[in-house]
Amino acid sequence: AQSVTQLDSQVPVFEEAPVELRCNYSSSVSVYLFWYVQYPNQGLQLLLKYLSGSTLVKGINGFEAEFNKSQTSFHLRKPSVHISDTAEYFCAVYSSASKIIFGSGTRLSIRP
Amino acid sequence: DVKVTQSSRYLVKRTGEKVFLECVQDMDHENMFWYRQDPGLGLRLIYFSYDVKMKEKGDIPEGYSVSREKKERFSLILESASTNQTSMYLCASSPTDSYNYGYTFGSGTRLTVV
């Protein structure tokens, strides 16, 4: 069965600094990967997805992620964060029979 | 835009009450899901449904049941609410090929059982 591991439960960064949120997945022949964002007291919103093709995927709000097959990683990055990026971020992988498996989440806190 | 609407944002119920959480999607998605979210535990799948009148247990179905009488509506039922069911409940939907599109989530219902 597929699984994802988010290596950091919390990541504090200063405003306008770059950030990387780490995600590793269990290896499989075909991999479909997602990043979701959850703002306080809201549901999850899709940031970006990797299905195939280019290993660098661009998403909304200036985020991007890189698929690395050899390291089984799908890290999320943003070159310069804003206060409004404060949220919890979930990495996810398609498993089987329409099910998507979510990581435990990384809470991103932005310091002014 | 796909919309998944959960009927209540906040709900307070008493122990022992029967509680209904409603979820409606407007994009003709085949799949619908119910999760609960608790601090430190991430998202845990309660039940899911691939089609009308079909349901399958997720990872933590105990104390819950579901109903899907129409394609667009998926209800979560707490037969006899208990304080350990205080949580954030998230509904999601997807087309059959969820690997292509991912899930679309509702805004969540924060349930408090007192």
Short mmCIF file of C-alpha atoms in Angstrom, two decimals:
data_model
loop_
_atom_site.label_atom_id
_atom_site.label_comp_id
_atom_site.label_asym_id
_atom_site.label_seq_id
_atom_site.Cartn_x
_atom_site.Cartn_y
_atom_site.Cartn_z
CA ALA A 1 0.00 0.00 0.00
CA GLN A 2 1.11 3.53 -0.71
CA SER A 3 2.11 5.88 2.09
CA VAL A 4 3.53 9.37 2.54
CA THR A 5 5.74 10.77 5.27
CA GLN A 6 5.96 14.44 6.05
CA LEU A 7 9.21 14.88 7.84
CA ASP A 8 8.42 18.07 9.73
CA SER A 9 5.34 18.66 11.83
CA GLN A 10 6.07 22.38 12.14
CA VAL A 11 8.18 24.78 10.10
CA PRO A 12 8.70 28.36 11.30
CA VAL A 13 10.12 30.86 8.81
CA PHE A 14 10.48 34.60 8.53
CA GLU A 15 8.36 36.56 6.08
CA GLU A 16 9.94 36.85 2.60
CA ALA A 17 12.29 33.92 3.33
CA PRO A 18 12.25 30.75 1.19
CA VAL A 19 10.63 27.60 2.52
CA GLU A 20 10.75 23.90 1.75
CA LEU A 21 8.24 21.42 3.15
CA ARG A 22 9.46 17.85 2.85
CA CYS A 23 7.50 14.82 1.74
CA ASN A 24 8.60 11.26 0.98
CA TYR A 25 6.39 8.60 -0.53
CA SER A 26 6.59 4.84 -0.73
CA SER A 27 7.82 3.64 -4.07
CA SER A 28 5.47 2.34 -6.73
CA VAL A 29 5.40 1.85 -10.47
CA SER A 30 2.96 4.66 -11.08
CA VAL A 31 2.84 7.57 -8.68
CA TYR A 32 0.30 10.35 -8.49
CA LEU A 33 1.15 12.98 -5.90
CA PHE A 34 -0.63 16.00 -4.46
CA TRP A 35 -0.08 18.90 -2.12
CA TYR A 36 -3.04 20.43 -0.29
CA VAL A 37 -3.26 23.54 1.90
CA GLN A 38 -5.63 24.05 4.82
CA TYR A 39 -6.16 27.56 6.18
CA PRO A 40 -7.48 27.86 9.75
CA ASN A 41 -11.00 26.51 10.17
CA GLN A 42 -11.35 25.62 6.52
CA GLY A 43 -11.28 22.51 4.36
CA LEU A 44 -8.34 21.38 2.26
CA GLN A 45 -7.60 23.05 -1.06
CA LEU A 46 -5.53 21.55 -3.86
CA LEU A 47 -2.21 23.40 -4.35
CA LEU A 48 -0.69 21.27 -7.09
CA LYS A 49 -0.45 17.74 -8.42
CA TYR A 50 2.04 15.53 -10.20
CA LEU A 51 0.69 13.00 -12.66
CA SER A 52 3.51 12.53 -15.15
CA GLY A 53 5.87 14.51 -17.37
CA SER A 54 7.96 17.40 -16.07
CA THR A 55 9.31 16.78 -12.60
CA LEU A 56 8.82 20.41 -11.60
CA VAL A 57 5.20 21.19 -10.95
CA LYS A 58 3.88 24.71 -10.44
CA GLY A 59 0.83 25.36 -8.34
CA ILE A 60 -1.24 28.19 -7.02
CA ASN A 61 -0.01 31.01 -4.77
CA GLY A 62 3.56 30.77 -6.08
CA PHE A 63 4.23 27.26 -4.77
CA GLU A 64 6.05 24.58 -6.71
CA ALA A 65 7.10 21.00 -6.04
CA GLU A 66 9.73 18.73 -7.48
CA PHE A 67 9.17 15.05 -8.10
CA ASN A 68 12.34 13.05 -7.46
CA LYS A 69 11.93 9.40 -8.32
CA SER A 70 15.36 8.27 -7.12
CA GLN A 71 14.82 9.79 -3.69
CA THR A 72 11.06 9.08 -3.64
CA SER A 73 10.45 12.67 -2.62
CA PHE A 74 7.99 15.39 -3.54
CA HIS A 75 9.10 18.49 -1.64
CA LEU A 76 7.09 21.70 -1.74
CA ARG A 77 8.89 25.03 -2.12
CA LYS A 78 8.21 28.73 -2.26
CA PRO A 79 11.00 31.28 -2.85
CA SER A 80 9.46 33.99 -0.67
CA VAL A 81 6.64 33.42 1.82
CA HIS A 82 3.99 35.85 3.04
CA ILE A 83 2.00 36.03 6.24
CA SER A 84 -0.99 34.78 4.25
CA ASP A 85 0.81 31.46 3.64
CA THR A 86 0.34 30.56 7.29
CA ALA A 87 -1.53 27.26 7.09
CA GLU A 88 -1.19 23.51 7.35
CA TYR A 89 0.12 21.69 4.29
CA PHE A 90 -0.64 18.07 3.43
CA CYS A 91 1.24 15.85 1.03
CA ALA A 92 -0.85 13.04 -0.47
CA VAL A 93 -0.45 10.06 -2.79
CA TYR A 94 -3.00 8.13 -4.82
CA SER A 95 -3.27 4.60 -3.49
CA SER A 96 -5.84 2.41 -5.22
CA ALA A 97 -9.58 2.18 -5.85
CA SER A 98 -9.94 5.97 -5.91
CA LYS A 99 -8.38 6.40 -2.47
CA ILE A 100 -5.83 9.07 -1.70
CA ILE A 101 -3.56 8.73 1.32
CA PHE A 102 -2.70 11.90 3.24
CA GLY A 103 0.38 12.69 5.25
CA SER A 104 0.16 13.92 8.81
CA GLY A 105 0.57 17.55 7.79
CA THR A 106 3.16 20.31 8.25
CA ARG A 107 2.17 23.48 10.02
CA LEU A 108 3.85 26.50 8.40
CA SER A 109 4.11 29.54 10.63
CA ILE A 110 5.38 32.83 9.25
CA ARG A 111 7.14 35.33 11.51
CA PRO A 112 7.06 39.01 10.55
CA ASP B 1 -15.76 25.31 -9.84
CA VAL B 2 -16.66 22.12 -8.04
CA LYS B 3 -18.39 22.84 -4.83
CA VAL B 4 -18.71 20.60 -1.85
CA THR B 5 -21.06 22.06 0.72
CA GLN B 6 -21.29 20.94 4.30
CA SER B 7 -24.50 22.02 5.94
CA SER B 8 -23.05 23.34 9.20
CA ARG B 9 -19.73 25.00 10.05
CA TYR B 10 -20.18 24.60 13.82
CA LEU B 11 -22.39 22.21 15.71
CA VAL B 12 -22.88 21.54 19.41
CA LYS B 13 -24.70 18.38 20.44
CA ARG B 14 -25.37 16.53 23.66
CA THR B 15 -24.04 13.10 24.54
CA GLY B 16 -26.39 10.39 23.32
CA GLU B 17 -28.02 12.48 20.59
CA LYS B 18 -28.30 11.20 17.04
CA VAL B 19 -26.35 13.59 14.82
CA PHE B 20 -26.58 14.04 11.06
CA LEU B 21 -23.80 15.74 9.08
CA GLU B 22 -24.80 16.54 5.53
CA CYS B 23 -22.60 16.95 2.48
CA VAL B 24 -23.67 17.92 -1.03
CA GLN B 25 -21.55 18.17 -4.18
CA ASP B 26 -22.60 19.74 -7.44
CA MET B 27 -20.30 18.19 -10.04
CA ASP B 28 -21.76 14.74 -10.53
CA HIS B 29 -18.82 13.05 -8.80
CA GLU B 30 -19.07 9.32 -8.27
CA ASN B 31 -16.93 9.17 -5.13
CA MET B 32 -17.63 10.78 -1.77
CA PHE B 33 -15.69 10.55 1.48
CA TRP B 34 -15.99 11.43 5.16
CA TYR B 35 -12.89 12.19 7.26
CA ARG B 36 -12.32 13.35 10.77
CA GLN B 37 -9.38 15.55 11.62
CA ASP B 38 -7.82 15.74 15.06
CA PRO B 39 -4.63 17.54 16.16
CA GLY B 40 -1.61 15.30 15.73
CA LEU B 41 -3.60 12.54 14.02
CA GLY B 42 -4.05 14.04 10.56
CA LEU B 43 -7.00 12.99 8.42
CA ARG B 44 -8.63 9.67 9.18
CA LEU B 45 -11.08 8.10 6.77
CA ILE B 46 -14.41 7.15 8.32
CA TYR B 47 -16.48 5.95 5.34
CA PHE B 48 -16.53 6.35 1.60
CA SER B 49 -18.94 5.69 -1.23
CA TYR B 50 -18.30 4.89 -4.87
CA ASP B 51 -21.88 5.18 -6.00
CA VAL B 52 -25.44 5.68 -4.87
CA LYS B 53 -26.43 3.27 -2.10
CA MET B 54 -22.88 1.93 -1.92
CA LYS B 55 -20.66 2.44 1.08
CA GLU B 56 -17.43 1.06 2.41
CA LYS B 57 -15.78 1.33 5.79
CA GLY B 58 -12.67 3.37 6.15
CA ASP B 59 -10.11 3.22 8.93
CA ILE B 60 -12.32 4.33 11.85
CA PRO B 61 -15.99 3.47 11.16
CA GLU B 62 -16.96 2.54 14.72
CA GLY B 63 -19.75 4.72 16.07
CA TYR B 64 -20.63 6.08 12.64
CA SER B 65 -22.87 5.15 9.73
CA VAL B 66 -23.51 6.77 6.35
CA SER B 67 -26.25 7.16 3.82
CA ARG B 68 -26.08 7.88 0.10
CA GLU B 69 -29.56 7.86 -1.39
CA LYS B 70 -28.74 10.38 -4.12
CA LYS B 71 -25.52 10.82 -6.05
CA GLU B 72 -24.93 14.36 -4.86
CA ARG B 73 -25.54 13.82 -1.14
CA PHE B 74 -23.54 11.84 1.40
CA SER B 75 -24.64 11.93 5.02
CA LEU B 76 -22.62 10.96 8.07
CA ILE B 77 -24.62 9.74 11.07
CA LEU B 78 -23.45 9.54 14.64
CA GLU B 79 -25.91 7.06 16.10
CA SER B 80 -25.31 8.10 19.70
CA ALA B 81 -22.88 10.98 20.00
CA SER B 82 -20.09 10.71 22.53
CA THR B 83 -17.54 13.25 23.73
CA ASN B 84 -14.72 11.41 21.93
CA GLN B 85 -16.45 12.24 18.67
CA THR B 86 -15.75 15.93 19.19
CA SER B 87 -13.73 16.74 16.10
CA MET B 88 -13.51 18.50 12.74
CA TYR B 89 -15.37 16.52 10.08
CA LEU B 90 -14.43 16.93 6.43
CA CYS B 91 -16.38 15.76 3.42
CA ALA B 92 -14.72 15.29 0.02
CA SER B 93 -15.70 14.17 -3.45
CA SER B 94 -13.92 13.09 -6.61
CA PRO B 95 -14.63 11.65 -10.03
CA THR B 96 -13.87 7.99 -10.57
CA ASP B 97 -10.35 8.81 -11.75
CA SER B 98 -9.36 10.58 -8.55
CA TYR B 99 -5.68 10.06 -9.44
CA ASN B 100 -6.14 12.69 -12.16
CA TYR B 101 -8.02 15.29 -10.16
CA GLY B 102 -7.52 14.65 -6.48
CA TYR B 103 -10.32 15.33 -4.02
CA THR B 104 -12.42 18.46 -3.56
CA PHE B 105 -13.13 19.19 0.08
CA GLY B 106 -15.92 21.00 1.86
CA SER B 107 -15.20 23.68 4.46
CA GLY B 108 -15.63 21.27 7.35
CA THR B 109 -17.98 20.93 10.30
CA ARG B 110 -16.55 21.45 13.74
CA LEU B 111 -18.62 19.24 16.03
CA THR B 112 -18.55 19.57 19.80
CA VAL B 113 -20.27 16.92 21.88
CA VAL B 114 -20.99 17.99 25.46
#
